[in-house]
Structures are given as C-alpha cells and as structure tokens.
C-alpha cells in the first residue's frame, strides 16, 4: 500500500492508504474523494487534481539515472 497525505479544497488534511496498481485519481475516488472531476479520465491532462511532492522525495537516490 501507498500512504497519501490528501488536502481537500477546504484545507483539511487526511492520511489514507491507497492500493498499488491504480492511478492517483482512481485511488482517491475509491477512497471517497468525490470532488475530483477527472474529466481527462485520470491521465493528468485536465488539471482538476493537483499533486505536490515534498522536495525531500525529489533528492536523487544512489546511482539511479546517473551514468
């Protein structure tokens, strides 16, 4: 499972566990976040959902992507 910190439009935060193998949109809708319109079908093309990644997760890991 993947743990997500979700902040809704009212600014309320909730930590949830999402199943693997799903898009973020599918996981959030399955977890009851019905305010996600998903007009694009979950391919991150319509901007009805937004993802912010903590910068600490963006640090390069040892050797990945390096030549």
Coordinates of C-alpha atoms in Angstrom, one line a residue:
X1 CA 0.0 0.0 0.0
X2 CA 1.0 3.6 -0.6
X3 CA 0.3 6.2 2.0
X4 CA -1.0 9.5 0.8
X5 CA -1.5 12.9 2.5
X6 CA -4.5 14.4 0.9
X7 CA -5.5 18.1 1.4
X8 CA -9.1 18.9 0.2
X9 CA -10.3 22.2 -1.1
X10 CA -11.3 23.3 2.4
X11 CA -7.7 22.8 3.5
X12 CA -8.4 19.7 5.6
X13 CA -5.7 17.1 5.6
X14 CA -6.3 13.3 5.7
X15 CA -3.7 10.5 5.6
X16 CA -5.0 7.5 3.6
X17 CA -3.7 4.2 2.3
X18 CA -4.1 3.6 -1.4
X19 CA -3.9 0.3 -3.2
X20 CA -1.0 -0.3 -5.7
X21 CA -1.7 -0.6 -9.4
X22 CA -4.1 2.3 -9.6
X23 CA -3.8 5.8 -10.9
X24 CA -3.8 8.5 -8.2
X25 CA -7.2 9.6 -9.5
X26 CA -8.7 6.1 -9.2
X27 CA -7.3 5.6 -5.7
X28 CA -8.7 8.9 -4.5
X29 CA -12.1 8.3 -5.9
X30 CA -12.1 4.8 -4.5
X31 CA -11.3 6.3 -1.1
X32 CA -14.3 8.6 -1.2
X33 CA -12.8 11.9 -2.5
X34 CA -15.7 12.6 -4.8
X35 CA -14.8 16.2 -5.6
X36 CA -12.2 15.1 -8.1
X37 CA -13.9 15.6 -11.5
X38 CA -11.4 13.5 -13.5
X39 CA -12.6 14.9 -16.8
X40 CA -9.4 13.5 -18.5
X41 CA -10.0 10.0 -17.2
X42 CA -7.0 10.1 -14.8
X43 CA -4.2 10.9 -17.2
X44 CA -3.2 14.2 -15.6
X45 CA -4.3 16.3 -18.6
X46 CA -7.2 18.4 -17.2
X47 CA -5.8 19.9 -14.0
X48 CA -8.8 19.1 -11.8
X49 CA -6.5 17.4 -9.4
X50 CA -3.1 18.7 -8.3
X51 CA -0.1 16.9 -6.9
X52 CA 2.6 18.5 -4.8
X53 CA 5.6 16.3 -3.9
X54 CA 7.7 17.1 -0.9
X55 CA 11.1 18.2 -2.1
X56 CA 12.8 15.7 0.2
X57 CA 11.4 12.9 -2.1
X58 CA 12.9 14.5 -5.1
X59 CA 16.5 14.1 -4.0
X60 CA 18.5 11.8 -6.3
X61 CA 18.8 8.3 -5.0
X62 CA 22.1 6.5 -5.1
X63 CA 23.0 5.8 -8.7
X64 CA 19.6 5.9 -10.2
X65 CA 19.6 7.8 -13.5
X66 CA 23.3 8.5 -13.4
X67 CA 25.8 7.4 -16.0

